[in-house]
Amino acid sequence: MGRTYRVTFVRSGVTVEVDEEERVLVAGLRAGVALASSCRQGMCKTCMVPVEGIIDQSQAYIISDQELAAGYALICVGRPRSDLRVDA
Ligand code: FES
């Protein structure tokens, strides 16, 4: 168990504590947030949503620099590196 961060799913009104090694998608699903996903390997963009804060995207293989610059993230492979606000 490493460091944890507070992740808020803004539209759903749900906030959860997420370990730095846990994927944001998995944490949200566990808390009952309805989140779209498909491959869960950073390869399809089904889970792509705007995220405020620092989220590890080192395994987000298919996201473009423009999408990253616009604040989007693939939450299926996204691990928190700060408290986050997820637009979902
Ligand atoms: S579910 Fe496919 S990239 Fe996240």
mmCIF file of N, CA, C and O and ligand atoms in Angstrom:
data_model
loop_
_atom_site.group_PDB
_atom_site.id
_atom_site.type_symbol
_atom_site.label_atom_id
_atom_site.label_comp_id
_atom_site.label_asym_id
_atom_site.label_seq_id
_atom_site.Cartn_x
_atom_site.Cartn_y
_atom_site.Cartn_z
ATOM 1 N N MET A 1 0.858 -1.194 0.000
ATOM 2 C CA MET A 1 0.000 0.000 0.000
ATOM 3 C C MET A 1 0.887 1.234 0.000
ATOM 4 O O MET A 1 1.725 1.418 0.869
ATOM 5 N N GLY A 2 0.736 2.044 -1.015
ATOM 6 C CA GLY A 2 1.530 3.255 -1.101
ATOM 7 C C GLY A 2 0.732 4.470 -0.671
ATOM 8 O O GLY A 2 -0.222 4.380 0.092
ATOM 9 N N ARG A 3 1.112 5.564 -1.207
ATOM 10 C CA ARG A 3 0.430 6.813 -0.931
ATOM 11 C C ARG A 3 -0.967 6.782 -1.546
ATOM 12 O O ARG A 3 -1.177 6.159 -2.583
ATOM 13 N N THR A 4 -1.899 7.490 -0.936
ATOM 14 C CA THR A 4 -3.243 7.570 -1.514
ATOM 15 C C THR A 4 -3.601 9.018 -1.828
ATOM 16 O O THR A 4 -3.067 9.955 -1.221
ATOM 17 N N TYR A 5 -4.496 9.165 -2.784
ATOM 18 C CA TYR A 5 -4.978 10.486 -3.190
ATOM 19 C C TYR A 5 -6.500 10.462 -3.219
ATOM 20 O O TYR A 5 -7.123 9.415 -3.390
ATOM 21 N N ARG A 6 -7.083 11.660 -3.112
ATOM 22 C CA ARG A 6 -8.536 11.795 -3.199
ATOM 23 C C ARG A 6 -8.920 12.013 -4.656
ATOM 24 O O ARG A 6 -8.437 12.958 -5.288
ATOM 25 N N VAL A 7 -9.767 11.143 -5.155
ATOM 26 C CA VAL A 7 -10.234 11.246 -6.533
ATOM 27 C C VAL A 7 -11.739 11.498 -6.506
ATOM 28 O O VAL A 7 -12.509 10.696 -5.963
ATOM 29 N N THR A 8 -12.146 12.637 -7.095
ATOM 30 C CA THR A 8 -13.559 13.002 -7.133
ATOM 31 C C THR A 8 -14.103 12.820 -8.542
ATOM 32 O O THR A 8 -13.532 13.346 -9.509
ATOM 33 N N PHE A 9 -15.163 12.029 -8.641
ATOM 34 C CA PHE A 9 -15.895 11.873 -9.905
ATOM 35 C C PHE A 9 -16.990 12.925 -9.873
ATOM 36 O O PHE A 9 -18.007 12.770 -9.189
ATOM 37 N N VAL A 10 -16.755 14.023 -10.586
ATOM 38 C CA VAL A 10 -17.522 15.245 -10.388
ATOM 39 C C VAL A 10 -19.001 15.056 -10.725
ATOM 40 O O VAL A 10 -19.882 15.415 -9.947
ATOM 41 N N ARG A 11 -19.296 14.480 -11.875
ATOM 42 C CA ARG A 11 -20.702 14.331 -12.286
ATOM 43 C C ARG A 11 -21.451 13.378 -11.378
ATOM 44 O O ARG A 11 -22.661 13.514 -11.169
ATOM 45 N N SER A 12 -20.767 12.397 -10.863
ATOM 46 C CA SER A 12 -21.407 11.387 -10.017
ATOM 47 C C SER A 12 -21.460 11.811 -8.564
ATOM 48 O O SER A 12 -22.168 11.190 -7.764
ATOM 49 N N GLY A 13 -20.697 12.828 -8.198
ATOM 50 C CA GLY A 13 -20.692 13.285 -6.814
ATOM 51 C C GLY A 13 -20.069 12.281 -5.862
ATOM 52 O O GLY A 13 -20.469 12.185 -4.699
ATOM 53 N N VAL A 14 -19.088 11.534 -6.350
ATOM 54 C CA VAL A 14 -18.454 10.490 -5.541
ATOM 55 C C VAL A 14 -16.972 10.807 -5.391
ATOM 56 O O VAL A 14 -16.293 11.130 -6.374
ATOM 57 N N THR A 15 -16.465 10.733 -4.148
ATOM 58 C CA THR A 15 -15.036 10.898 -3.893
ATOM 59 C C THR A 15 -14.514 9.638 -3.227
ATOM 60 O O THR A 15 -15.141 9.119 -2.285
ATOM 61 N N VAL A 16 -13.384 9.137 -3.737
ATOM 62 C CA VAL A 16 -12.785 7.928 -3.165
ATOM 63 C C VAL A 16 -11.297 8.157 -2.921
ATOM 64 O O VAL A 16 -10.662 8.979 -3.585
ATOM 65 N N GLU A 17 -10.762 7.423 -1.962
ATOM 66 C CA GLU A 17 -9.323 7.394 -1.737
ATOM 67 C C GLU A 17 -8.740 6.344 -2.675
ATOM 68 O O GLU A 17 -9.205 5.200 -2.707
ATOM 69 N N VAL A 18 -7.731 6.727 -3.444
ATOM 70 C CA VAL A 18 -7.157 5.811 -4.426
ATOM 71 C C VAL A 18 -5.652 5.689 -4.191
ATOM 72 O O VAL A 18 -4.944 6.698 -4.133
ATOM 73 N N ASP A 19 -5.182 4.464 -4.063
ATOM 74 C CA ASP A 19 -3.758 4.199 -3.903
ATOM 75 C C ASP A 19 -3.020 4.600 -5.179
ATOM 76 O O ASP A 19 -3.557 4.490 -6.278
ATOM 77 N N GLU A 20 -1.790 5.044 -5.025
ATOM 78 C CA GLU A 20 -1.009 5.500 -6.184
ATOM 79 C C GLU A 20 -0.758 4.385 -7.196
ATOM 80 O O GLU A 20 -0.406 4.666 -8.341
ATOM 81 N N GLU A 21 -0.896 3.132 -6.791
ATOM 82 C CA GLU A 21 -0.704 2.012 -7.717
ATOM 83 C C GLU A 21 -2.015 1.508 -8.310
ATOM 84 O O GLU A 21 -2.018 0.581 -9.128
ATOM 85 N N GLU A 22 -3.130 2.114 -7.893
ATOM 86 C CA GLU A 22 -4.426 1.644 -8.373
ATOM 87 C C GLU A 22 -4.864 2.465 -9.584
ATOM 88 O O GLU A 22 -4.566 3.648 -9.699
ATOM 89 N N ARG A 23 -5.606 1.826 -10.454
ATOM 90 C CA ARG A 23 -6.104 2.502 -11.643
ATOM 91 C C ARG A 23 -7.393 3.235 -11.296
ATOM 92 O O ARG A 23 -8.270 2.673 -10.630
ATOM 93 N N VAL A 24 -7.516 4.449 -11.803
ATOM 94 C CA VAL A 24 -8.660 5.297 -11.463
ATOM 95 C C VAL A 24 -9.969 4.643 -11.905
ATOM 96 O O VAL A 24 -10.975 4.709 -11.194
ATOM 97 N N LEU A 25 -9.970 3.989 -13.051
ATOM 98 C CA LEU A 25 -11.194 3.322 -13.518
ATOM 99 C C LEU A 25 -11.654 2.265 -12.512
ATOM 100 O O LEU A 25 -12.835 2.206 -12.147
ATOM 101 N N VAL A 26 -10.743 1.445 -12.065
ATOM 102 C CA VAL A 26 -11.092 0.358 -11.143
ATOM 103 C C VAL A 26 -11.623 0.926 -9.817
ATOM 104 O O VAL A 26 -12.603 0.439 -9.265
ATOM 105 N N ALA A 27 -10.976 1.989 -9.343
ATOM 106 C CA ALA A 27 -11.409 2.599 -8.092
ATOM 107 C C ALA A 27 -12.821 3.169 -8.228
ATOM 108 O O ALA A 27 -13.656 3.038 -7.325
ATOM 109 N N GLY A 28 -13.106 3.788 -9.366
ATOM 110 C CA GLY A 28 -14.426 4.360 -9.591
ATOM 111 C C GLY A 28 -15.500 3.289 -9.691
ATOM 112 O O GLY A 28 -16.578 3.408 -9.103
ATOM 113 N N LEU A 29 -15.210 2.235 -10.435
ATOM 114 C CA LEU A 29 -16.183 1.140 -10.569
ATOM 115 C C LEU A 29 -16.475 0.510 -9.216
ATOM 116 O O LEU A 29 -17.620 0.185 -8.894
ATOM 117 N N ARG A 30 -15.435 0.340 -8.412
ATOM 118 C CA ARG A 30 -15.618 -0.244 -7.080
ATOM 119 C C ARG A 30 -16.530 0.612 -6.213
ATOM 120 O O ARG A 30 -17.282 0.104 -5.382
ATOM 121 N N ALA A 31 -16.487 1.926 -6.438
ATOM 122 C CA ALA A 31 -17.321 2.850 -5.666
ATOM 123 C C ALA A 31 -18.714 3.014 -6.267
ATOM 124 O O ALA A 31 -19.515 3.800 -5.773
ATOM 125 N N GLY A 32 -18.993 2.295 -7.364
ATOM 126 C CA GLY A 32 -20.327 2.325 -7.942
ATOM 127 C C GLY A 32 -20.533 3.396 -8.997
ATOM 128 O O GLY A 32 -21.665 3.641 -9.416
ATOM 129 N N VAL A 33 -19.449 4.042 -9.442
ATOM 130 C CA VAL A 33 -19.564 5.049 -10.494
ATOM 131 C C VAL A 33 -19.710 4.340 -11.836
ATOM 132 O O VAL A 33 -18.973 3.387 -12.117
ATOM 133 N N ALA A 34 -20.675 4.804 -12.640
ATOM 134 C CA ALA A 34 -20.870 4.216 -13.966
ATOM 135 C C ALA A 34 -19.826 4.787 -14.917
ATOM 136 O O ALA A 34 -19.886 5.961 -15.269
ATOM 137 N N LEU A 35 -18.863 3.987 -15.297
ATOM 138 C CA LEU A 35 -17.757 4.433 -16.146
ATOM 139 C C LEU A 35 -17.643 3.519 -17.355
ATOM 140 O O LEU A 35 -17.665 2.293 -17.203
ATOM 141 N N ALA A 36 -17.518 4.121 -18.536
ATOM 142 C CA ALA A 36 -17.370 3.330 -19.756
ATOM 143 C C ALA A 36 -15.942 2.800 -19.866
ATOM 144 O O ALA A 36 -14.979 3.488 -19.537
ATOM 145 N N SER A 37 -15.821 1.549 -20.317
ATOM 146 C CA SER A 37 -14.498 1.001 -20.591
ATOM 147 C C SER A 37 -14.652 -0.169 -21.543
ATOM 148 O O SER A 37 -15.737 -0.721 -21.706
ATOM 149 N N SER A 38 -13.532 -0.518 -22.174
ATOM 150 C CA SER A 38 -13.544 -1.669 -23.079
ATOM 151 C C SER A 38 -12.270 -2.477 -22.888
ATOM 152 O O SER A 38 -12.260 -3.486 -22.190
ATOM 153 N N CYS A 39 -11.160 -2.005 -23.484
ATOM 154 C CA CYS A 39 -9.940 -2.818 -23.460
ATOM 155 C C CYS A 39 -9.259 -2.845 -22.089
ATOM 156 O O CYS A 39 -8.642 -3.815 -21.707
ATOM 157 N N ARG A 40 -9.359 -1.733 -21.384
ATOM 158 C CA ARG A 40 -8.701 -1.561 -20.074
ATOM 159 C C ARG A 40 -7.189 -1.735 -20.155
ATOM 160 O O ARG A 40 -6.548 -2.115 -19.183
ATOM 161 N N GLN A 41 -6.632 -1.451 -21.310
ATOM 162 C CA GLN A 41 -5.179 -1.566 -21.501
ATOM 163 C C GLN A 41 -4.589 -0.333 -22.173
ATOM 164 O O GLN A 41 -3.497 -0.406 -22.738
ATOM 165 N N GLY A 42 -5.335 0.776 -22.187
ATOM 166 C CA GLY A 42 -4.805 1.980 -22.803
ATOM 167 C C GLY A 42 -4.747 1.936 -24.310
ATOM 168 O O GLY A 42 -3.941 2.627 -24.927
ATOM 169 N N MET A 43 -5.634 1.143 -24.933
ATOM 170 C CA MET A 43 -5.522 0.907 -26.373
ATOM 171 C C MET A 43 -6.753 1.334 -27.173
ATOM 172 O O MET A 43 -6.764 1.149 -28.384
ATOM 173 N N CYS A 44 -7.820 1.868 -26.540
ATOM 174 C CA CYS A 44 -9.035 2.103 -27.331
ATOM 175 C C CYS A 44 -9.729 3.442 -27.117
ATOM 176 O O CYS A 44 -10.598 3.808 -27.883
ATOM 177 N N LYS A 45 -9.456 4.145 -26.064
ATOM 178 C CA LYS A 45 -10.056 5.456 -25.739
ATOM 179 C C LYS A 45 -11.493 5.395 -25.231
ATOM 180 O O LYS A 45 -12.116 6.455 -25.050
ATOM 181 N N THR A 46 -12.074 4.234 -25.038
ATOM 182 C CA THR A 46 -13.447 4.181 -24.527
ATOM 183 C C THR A 46 -13.554 4.885 -23.169
ATOM 184 O O THR A 46 -14.573 5.486 -22.858
ATOM 185 N N CYS A 47 -12.511 4.812 -22.383
ATOM 186 C CA CYS A 47 -12.531 5.364 -21.020
ATOM 187 C C CYS A 47 -12.042 6.808 -20.954
ATOM 188 O O CYS A 47 -11.911 7.365 -19.869
ATOM 189 N N MET A 48 -11.763 7.424 -22.087
ATOM 190 C CA MET A 48 -11.129 8.749 -22.080
ATOM 191 C C MET A 48 -12.080 9.821 -21.570
ATOM 192 O O MET A 48 -13.198 9.965 -22.080
ATOM 193 N N VAL A 49 -11.654 10.566 -20.558
ATOM 194 C CA VAL A 49 -12.451 11.656 -19.978
ATOM 195 C C VAL A 49 -11.496 12.786 -19.564
ATOM 196 O O VAL A 49 -10.309 12.549 -19.335
ATOM 197 N N PRO A 50 -12.037 14.011 -19.421
ATOM 198 C CA PRO A 50 -11.220 15.095 -18.884
ATOM 199 C C PRO A 50 -10.893 14.841 -17.409
ATOM 200 O O PRO A 50 -11.776 14.430 -16.633
ATOM 201 N N VAL A 51 -9.646 15.081 -17.048
ATOM 202 C CA VAL A 51 -9.198 14.891 -15.668
ATOM 203 C C VAL A 51 -8.371 16.107 -15.259
ATOM 204 O O VAL A 51 -7.443 16.497 -15.975
ATOM 205 N N GLU A 52 -8.706 16.692 -14.110
ATOM 206 C CA GLU A 52 -7.887 17.774 -13.540
ATOM 207 C C GLU A 52 -6.980 17.180 -12.487
ATOM 208 O O GLU A 52 -7.446 16.449 -11.606
ATOM 209 N N GLY A 53 -5.692 17.527 -12.550
ATOM 210 C CA GLY A 53 -4.716 17.001 -11.606
ATOM 211 C C GLY A 53 -3.656 16.225 -12.353
ATOM 212 O O GLY A 53 -3.634 16.204 -13.587
ATOM 213 N N ILE A 54 -2.784 15.578 -11.607
ATOM 214 C CA ILE A 54 -1.673 14.841 -12.214
ATOM 215 C C ILE A 54 -2.009 13.352 -12.196
ATOM 216 O O ILE A 54 -2.211 12.750 -11.130
ATOM 217 N N ILE A 55 -2.082 12.765 -13.388
ATOM 218 C CA ILE A 55 -2.427 11.339 -13.522
ATOM 219 C C ILE A 55 -1.378 10.676 -14.411
ATOM 220 O O ILE A 55 -1.053 11.193 -15.485
ATOM 221 N N ASP A 56 -0.838 9.569 -13.942
ATOM 222 C CA ASP A 56 0.178 8.834 -14.698
ATOM 223 C C ASP A 56 -0.450 8.292 -15.981
ATOM 224 O O ASP A 56 -1.424 7.524 -15.926
ATOM 225 N N GLN A 57 0.084 8.704 -17.123
ATOM 226 C CA GLN A 57 -0.413 8.218 -18.416
ATOM 227 C C GLN A 57 0.668 7.460 -19.174
ATOM 228 O O GLN A 57 0.654 7.409 -20.403
ATOM 229 N N SER A 58 1.641 6.896 -18.457
ATOM 230 C CA SER A 58 2.759 6.230 -19.119
ATOM 231 C C SER A 58 2.329 4.980 -19.884
ATOM 232 O O SER A 58 3.055 4.508 -20.750
ATOM 233 N N GLN A 59 1.144 4.432 -19.569
ATOM 234 C CA GLN A 59 0.647 3.260 -20.308
ATOM 235 C C GLN A 59 -0.533 3.616 -21.206
ATOM 236 O O GLN A 59 -1.213 2.727 -21.715
ATOM 237 N N ALA A 60 -0.788 4.915 -21.370
ATOM 238 C CA ALA A 60 -1.893 5.361 -22.229
ATOM 239 C C ALA A 60 -1.372 5.454 -23.657
ATOM 240 O O ALA A 60 -1.095 6.527 -24.179
ATOM 241 N N TYR A 61 -1.243 4.308 -24.299
ATOM 242 C CA TYR A 61 -0.514 4.214 -25.559
ATOM 243 C C TYR A 61 -1.167 4.974 -26.696
ATOM 244 O O TYR A 61 -0.485 5.456 -27.596
ATOM 245 N N ILE A 62 -2.499 5.088 -26.673
ATOM 246 C CA ILE A 62 -3.177 5.589 -27.865
ATOM 247 C C ILE A 62 -3.560 7.060 -27.754
ATOM 248 O O ILE A 62 -4.000 7.657 -28.717
ATOM 249 N N ILE A 63 -3.391 7.680 -26.589
ATOM 250 C CA ILE A 63 -3.803 9.075 -26.435
ATOM 251 C C ILE A 63 -2.797 9.977 -27.155
ATOM 252 O O ILE A 63 -1.586 9.698 -27.168
ATOM 253 N N SER A 64 -3.323 11.048 -27.769
ATOM 254 C CA SER A 64 -2.446 11.944 -28.534
ATOM 255 C C SER A 64 -1.931 13.077 -27.654
ATOM 256 O O SER A 64 -2.501 13.371 -26.594
ATOM 257 N N ASP A 65 -0.874 13.719 -28.115
ATOM 258 C CA ASP A 65 -0.352 14.876 -27.387
ATOM 259 C C ASP A 65 -1.407 15.973 -27.276
ATOM 260 O O ASP A 65 -1.504 16.642 -26.255
ATOM 261 N N GLN A 66 -2.204 16.132 -28.333
ATOM 262 C CA GLN A 66 -3.253 17.152 -28.295
ATOM 263 C C GLN A 66 -4.298 16.823 -27.238
ATOM 264 O O GLN A 66 -4.788 17.705 -26.531
ATOM 265 N N GLU A 67 -4.663 15.558 -27.136
ATOM 266 C CA GLU A 67 -5.663 15.162 -26.127
ATOM 267 C C GLU A 67 -5.108 15.339 -24.720
ATOM 268 O O GLU A 67 -5.803 15.807 -23.814
ATOM 269 N N LEU A 68 -3.839 14.995 -24.531
ATOM 270 C CA LEU A 68 -3.207 15.210 -23.221
ATOM 271 C C LEU A 68 -3.182 16.699 -22.885
ATOM 272 O O LEU A 68 -3.504 17.103 -21.767
ATOM 273 N N ALA A 69 -2.825 17.509 -23.887
ATOM 274 C CA ALA A 69 -2.747 18.955 -23.664
ATOM 275 C C ALA A 69 -4.116 19.541 -23.339
ATOM 276 O O ALA A 69 -4.222 20.528 -22.618
ATOM 277 N N ALA A 70 -5.175 18.907 -23.869
ATOM 278 C CA ALA A 70 -6.534 19.374 -23.617
ATOM 279 C C ALA A 70 -7.080 18.857 -22.285
ATOM 280 O O ALA A 70 -8.219 19.160 -21.920
ATOM 281 N N GLY A 71 -6.282 18.064 -21.573
ATOM 282 C CA GLY A 71 -6.689 17.626 -20.236
ATOM 283 C C GLY A 71 -7.367 16.276 -20.187
ATOM 284 O O GLY A 71 -7.897 15.899 -19.140
ATOM 285 N N TYR A 72 -7.346 15.556 -21.298
ATOM 286 C CA TYR A 72 -7.969 14.231 -21.301
ATOM 287 C C TYR A 72 -7.006 13.167 -20.754
ATOM 288 O O TYR A 72 -5.787 13.326 -20.803
ATOM 289 N N ALA A 73 -7.574 12.074 -20.257
ATOM 290 C CA ALA A 73 -6.767 10.957 -19.770
ATOM 291 C C ALA A 73 -7.505 9.652 -20.031
ATOM 292 O O ALA A 73 -8.736 9.616 -20.094
ATOM 293 N N LEU A 74 -6.724 8.590 -20.176
ATOM 294 C CA LEU A 74 -7.288 7.234 -20.232
ATOM 295 C C LEU A 74 -7.260 6.700 -18.800
ATOM 296 O O LEU A 74 -6.209 6.302 -18.289
ATOM 297 N N ILE A 75 -8.425 6.687 -18.164
ATOM 298 C CA ILE A 75 -8.431 6.360 -16.734
ATOM 299 C C ILE A 75 -8.258 4.865 -16.470
ATOM 300 O O ILE A 75 -7.968 4.485 -15.344
ATOM 301 N N CYS A 76 -8.395 4.018 -17.500
ATOM 302 C CA CYS A 76 -8.203 2.578 -17.273
ATOM 303 C C CYS A 76 -6.755 2.257 -16.913
ATOM 304 O O CYS A 76 -6.498 1.261 -16.238
ATOM 305 N N VAL A 77 -5.826 3.084 -17.390
ATOM 306 C CA VAL A 77 -4.417 2.871 -17.070
ATOM 307 C C VAL A 77 -3.860 4.056 -16.276
ATOM 308 O O VAL A 77 -2.648 4.184 -16.118
ATOM 309 N N GLY A 78 -4.742 4.924 -15.804
ATOM 310 C CA GLY A 78 -4.321 6.132 -15.104
ATOM 311 C C GLY A 78 -4.212 5.914 -13.608
ATOM 312 O O GLY A 78 -5.175 5.503 -12.971
ATOM 313 N N ARG A 79 -3.029 6.200 -13.082
ATOM 314 C CA ARG A 79 -2.831 6.112 -11.644
ATOM 315 C C ARG A 79 -2.610 7.523 -11.106
ATOM 316 O O ARG A 79 -1.888 8.309 -11.735
ATOM 317 N N PRO A 80 -3.214 7.832 -9.945
ATOM 318 C CA PRO A 80 -3.132 9.217 -9.466
ATOM 319 C C PRO A 80 -1.733 9.580 -8.977
ATOM 320 O O PRO A 80 -1.048 8.780 -8.336
ATOM 321 N N ARG A 81 -1.345 10.818 -9.300
ATOM 322 C CA ARG A 81 -0.095 11.386 -8.780
ATOM 323 C C ARG A 81 -0.366 12.703 -8.049
ATOM 324 O O ARG A 81 0.556 13.411 -7.671
ATOM 325 N N SER A 82 -1.663 13.005 -7.892
ATOM 326 C CA SER A 82 -2.133 14.119 -7.076
ATOM 327 C C SER A 82 -3.616 13.843 -6.834
ATOM 328 O O SER A 82 -4.168 12.895 -7.398
ATOM 329 N N ASP A 83 -4.273 14.652 -5.997
ATOM 330 C CA ASP A 83 -5.724 14.574 -5.941
ATOM 331 C C ASP A 83 -6.258 14.895 -7.339
ATOM 332 O O ASP A 83 -5.669 15.697 -8.066
ATOM 333 N N LEU A 84 -7.360 14.267 -7.696
ATOM 334 C CA LEU A 84 -7.891 14.410 -9.056
ATOM 335 C C LEU A 84 -9.366 14.783 -9.037
ATOM 336 O O LEU A 84 -10.110 14.416 -8.116
ATOM 337 N N ARG A 85 -9.776 15.496 -10.112
ATOM 338 C CA ARG A 85 -11.195 15.721 -10.392
ATOM 339 C C ARG A 85 -11.471 15.140 -11.779
ATOM 340 O O ARG A 85 -10.909 15.610 -12.784
ATOM 341 N N VAL A 86 -12.298 14.116 -11.804
ATOM 342 C CA VAL A 86 -12.596 13.389 -13.039
ATOM 343 C C VAL A 86 -13.980 13.789 -13.531
ATOM 344 O O VAL A 86 -14.949 13.769 -12.745
ATOM 345 N N ASP A 87 -14.092 14.148 -14.793
ATOM 346 C CA ASP A 87 -15.368 14.595 -15.364
ATOM 347 C C ASP A 87 -16.196 13.364 -15.746
ATOM 348 O O ASP A 87 -16.368 13.047 -16.921
ATOM 349 N N ALA A 88 -16.695 12.696 -14.754
ATOM 350 C CA ALA A 88 -17.504 11.474 -14.976
ATOM 351 C C ALA A 88 -18.382 11.250 -13.764
ATOM 352 O O ALA A 88 -18.145 11.821 -12.709
HETATM 353 S S1 FES B 1 -10.741 1.181 -21.832
HETATM 354 FE FE1 FES B 1 -9.562 1.145 -23.639
HETATM 355 S S2 FES B 1 -8.174 2.757 -23.373
HETATM 356 FE FE2 FES B 1 -9.205 2.674 -21.492
#
